[in-house]
Coordinates of C-alpha atoms in Angstrom, one line a residue:
M1 CA 89.9 133.6 72.2
A2 CA 87.5 133.9 75.3
I3 CA 86.8 131.4 77.9
F4 CA 83.7 131.5 80.1
E5 CA 84.1 129.6 83.2
N6 CA 81.7 128.3 86.1
L7 CA 78.5 129.6 84.2
P8 CA 75.2 128.9 86.2
T9 CA 73.2 126.0 84.5
K10 CA 70.5 123.6 85.6
D11 CA 68.9 120.4 84.5
G12 CA 67.7 120.6 81.1
G13 CA 70.3 123.3 80.2
V14 CA 70.6 126.9 80.2
D15 CA 70.5 129.0 76.9
Y16 CA 73.4 131.7 76.5
Y17 CA 73.6 134.3 74.2
V18 CA 77.3 134.7 73.0
S19 CA 78.2 137.7 70.9
T20 CA 81.0 139.9 69.7
Y21 CA 81.4 143.5 68.3
V22 CA 84.3 144.9 66.8
D23 CA 84.5 148.4 65.0
G24 CA 80.9 148.1 64.0
L25 CA 80.8 144.6 63.1
S26 CA 79.1 141.8 64.7
D27 CA 78.3 138.0 65.0
W28 CA 76.2 136.1 67.8
K29 CA 74.9 132.8 68.6
T30 CA 72.8 131.0 71.0
V31 CA 74.3 127.8 72.7
R32 CA 72.6 125.4 75.2
L33 CA 74.9 124.7 78.1
E34 CA 74.2 121.5 79.9
S35 CA 75.3 120.9 83.6
T36 CA 78.1 118.5 82.6
T37 CA 79.1 119.6 79.3
Q38 CA 81.5 122.1 77.7
S39 CA 80.4 124.1 74.5
A40 CA 82.9 125.7 72.0
V41 CA 81.5 128.7 69.8
I42 CA 83.0 130.2 66.7
L43 CA 81.9 133.4 65.8
K44 CA 82.8 135.0 62.6
L45 CA 82.7 138.9 61.7
P46 CA 81.5 139.7 58.2
Q47 CA 84.0 140.2 55.4
V48 CA 84.1 144.0 54.5
S49 CA 84.7 145.0 50.9
I50 CA 85.1 148.8 50.2
I51 CA 83.7 151.1 47.4
K52 CA 84.7 154.7 47.8
G53 CA 84.7 158.1 46.1
K54 CA 83.9 161.7 46.1
V55 CA 81.0 164.1 45.6
L56 CA 81.8 167.3 44.4
N57 CA 80.3 170.6 43.3
K58 CA 80.7 172.0 39.7
D59 CA 83.5 174.0 40.9
G60 CA 85.5 170.7 42.3
N61 CA 84.8 171.3 45.9
G62 CA 83.6 168.5 48.2
V63 CA 79.9 168.4 49.6
K64 CA 79.3 167.4 53.0
D65 CA 76.6 165.2 54.4
V66 CA 75.3 164.1 51.1
T67 CA 74.0 160.4 51.2
V68 CA 75.7 157.7 48.6
Y69 CA 74.2 154.2 48.7
A70 CA 74.8 151.0 46.5
N71 CA 72.7 148.0 45.7
S72 CA 73.4 144.9 44.2
Q73 CA 71.4 142.3 42.1
S74 CA 71.0 140.2 45.2
F75 CA 69.6 143.2 47.2
R76 CA 72.7 143.8 49.2
Y77 CA 72.6 147.3 50.4
S78 CA 75.1 149.9 51.9
Y79 CA 75.0 153.5 52.5
A80 CA 77.5 156.1 53.7
Y81 CA 77.6 160.1 54.3
T82 CA 80.3 162.3 52.9
D83 CA 82.7 164.0 55.1
A84 CA 83.9 167.7 55.0
Q85 CA 85.8 167.1 52.0
G86 CA 83.0 165.2 50.1
N87 CA 84.7 161.9 50.6
Y88 CA 82.6 158.8 51.3
E89 CA 83.3 155.0 51.8
L90 CA 80.9 152.3 51.3
K91 CA 81.1 149.2 53.3
I92 CA 79.8 146.0 51.7
L93 CA 79.4 143.0 54.0
D94 CA 80.1 139.5 53.0
H95 CA 80.2 140.4 49.1
N96 CA 79.2 137.8 46.8
P97 CA 82.1 137.1 44.1
G98 CA 81.6 138.4 40.8
E99 CA 78.5 140.7 41.6
T100 CA 78.6 144.3 40.9
Y101 CA 76.6 147.3 42.2
R102 CA 74.6 150.5 41.1
V103 CA 76.0 153.4 43.1
Q104 CA 74.1 156.6 43.3
V105 CA 73.6 159.9 45.3
S106 CA 70.4 160.5 47.3
L107 CA 69.5 164.0 48.0
N108 CA 67.0 165.5 50.5
S109 CA 64.0 166.7 49.2
G110 CA 64.0 170.4 48.3
S111 CA 67.6 170.2 47.4
K112 CA 68.7 172.4 44.5
L113 CA 71.8 170.3 43.5
F114 CA 71.6 167.2 41.5
P115 CA 73.8 164.5 40.5
S116 CA 75.2 164.2 37.0
E117 CA 74.4 160.4 36.8
V118 CA 73.9 157.0 38.4
K119 CA 76.9 154.6 38.1
N120 CA 76.3 150.7 37.3
G121 CA 78.4 147.9 37.3
I122 CA 80.7 149.1 40.0
A123 CA 83.0 146.4 41.6
V124 CA 84.0 146.1 45.2
G125 CA 87.3 147.7 45.7
S126 CA 86.8 150.4 43.2
E127 CA 87.9 153.8 44.0
N128 CA 87.4 157.3 42.8
V129 CA 83.6 156.5 42.1
D130 CA 83.0 160.2 42.2
F131 CA 79.8 162.3 41.7
T132 CA 79.5 165.9 40.6
L133 CA 76.6 167.8 41.7
Y134 CA 75.0 170.7 39.5
P135 CA 72.2 173.4 40.0
G136 CA 68.9 172.4 38.9
A137 CA 67.5 173.5 35.6
T138 CA 64.4 175.6 35.1
I139 CA 61.3 174.9 33.5
Y140 CA 59.1 177.8 32.5
G141 CA 56.3 179.0 29.8
D142 CA 53.1 180.6 29.6
L143 CA 49.5 179.6 29.2
K144 CA 47.3 181.2 26.4
S145 CA 43.9 180.2 25.2
S146 CA 43.3 179.7 21.3
N147 CA 42.9 183.2 20.6
G148 CA 46.2 184.2 22.3
T149 CA 44.5 185.4 25.7
P150 CA 46.9 184.9 28.7
I151 CA 45.3 182.4 31.2
S152 CA 46.1 183.5 34.6
N153 CA 45.7 181.8 38.2
V154 CA 46.1 178.4 37.0
Q155 CA 47.8 175.5 38.9
V156 CA 50.6 173.9 36.8
Y157 CA 52.3 170.8 37.8
S158 CA 55.7 168.9 37.0
S159 CA 56.1 165.2 37.9
S160 CA 58.8 162.5 37.4
S161 CA 60.0 159.4 38.9
S162 CA 61.6 161.3 41.7
Q163 CA 60.0 164.8 41.6
W164 CA 56.7 166.7 42.1
N165 CA 56.4 170.7 41.7
R166 CA 53.7 173.2 41.4
S167 CA 53.6 176.6 39.9
V168 CA 50.7 179.1 39.3
S169 CA 50.3 181.3 36.1
D170 CA 50.5 185.0 36.7
E171 CA 48.3 187.7 35.3
N172 CA 50.2 187.4 31.9
G173 CA 49.8 183.6 31.8
N174 CA 53.5 183.0 32.9
F175 CA 54.7 180.1 35.0
D176 CA 58.1 179.4 36.5
F177 CA 58.9 176.3 38.6
G178 CA 62.5 177.6 39.4
D179 CA 66.0 175.8 39.1
V180 CA 64.7 172.5 40.8
F181 CA 65.0 169.9 38.0
G182 CA 67.7 167.2 37.7
V183 CA 68.4 165.0 34.9
G184 CA 65.4 163.1 33.4
T185 CA 62.0 163.3 32.1
H186 CA 59.5 165.8 33.5
Q187 CA 56.0 165.8 32.7
V188 CA 54.5 169.3 33.0
S189 CA 50.5 169.4 33.1
V190 CA 47.6 171.5 33.5
W191 CA 43.9 171.3 33.7
V192 CA 42.0 174.0 31.6
D193 CA 38.3 174.1 31.2
G194 CA 38.3 170.3 32.0
Q195 CA 41.0 169.4 29.5
H196 CA 44.2 167.9 30.6
I197 CA 47.1 169.2 28.7
Y198 CA 50.6 168.0 29.1
E199 CA 54.0 167.9 27.7
N200 CA 57.3 166.0 28.4
V201 CA 60.3 168.0 29.1
E202 CA 63.7 166.3 28.9
I203 CA 66.5 167.7 31.1
T204 CA 70.0 166.5 30.0
L205 CA 73.4 166.7 31.9
Q206 CA 74.2 169.4 29.4
D207 CA 71.2 171.6 30.6
I208 CA 72.1 171.4 34.3
S209 CA 75.8 171.4 33.9
S210 CA 75.5 174.8 31.9
A211 CA 73.1 176.2 34.4

């Protein structure tokens, strides 16, 4: 308990901002103090619930500085970074009883490591909510005309809900995006003679785990 005495005031009262901060948690209130009154203020720190686990590479070693985040149906959100051993700990403030969370890994643009999955229905207090990162899969192919002649120097695009990439066909019509694809559906498309040609390519966990 903290007691503040002899605080300046005036006719009509003075507004004071009262706050507390402990281990990254805070609460605050504004109270109007009249010249002849006392005021009691109760501050309450948020209740903290934990979800934790590890982020590993395919050899079982921890991956540092990966962002892991969780969100719930009521839009509660938390994120954390992995330490040198790949450990993370998500702190959920004032959790709604019975609510579960979607937990996933967020990687920087240009990363060539990709998570195996998104985890749904995770309850607070859960441990060992672990993720494995795998090298990306490769999409490649060739462009040819109807008579089999290679089509060179044409831009080829790939797109998905989370990625966008570009390649250019070489003198033999070959293109290769490199190992930059995670699990999901990727549309590969090209414009040739005013015609838009595309194909959907599905990358599975087996594709990236065996890369």
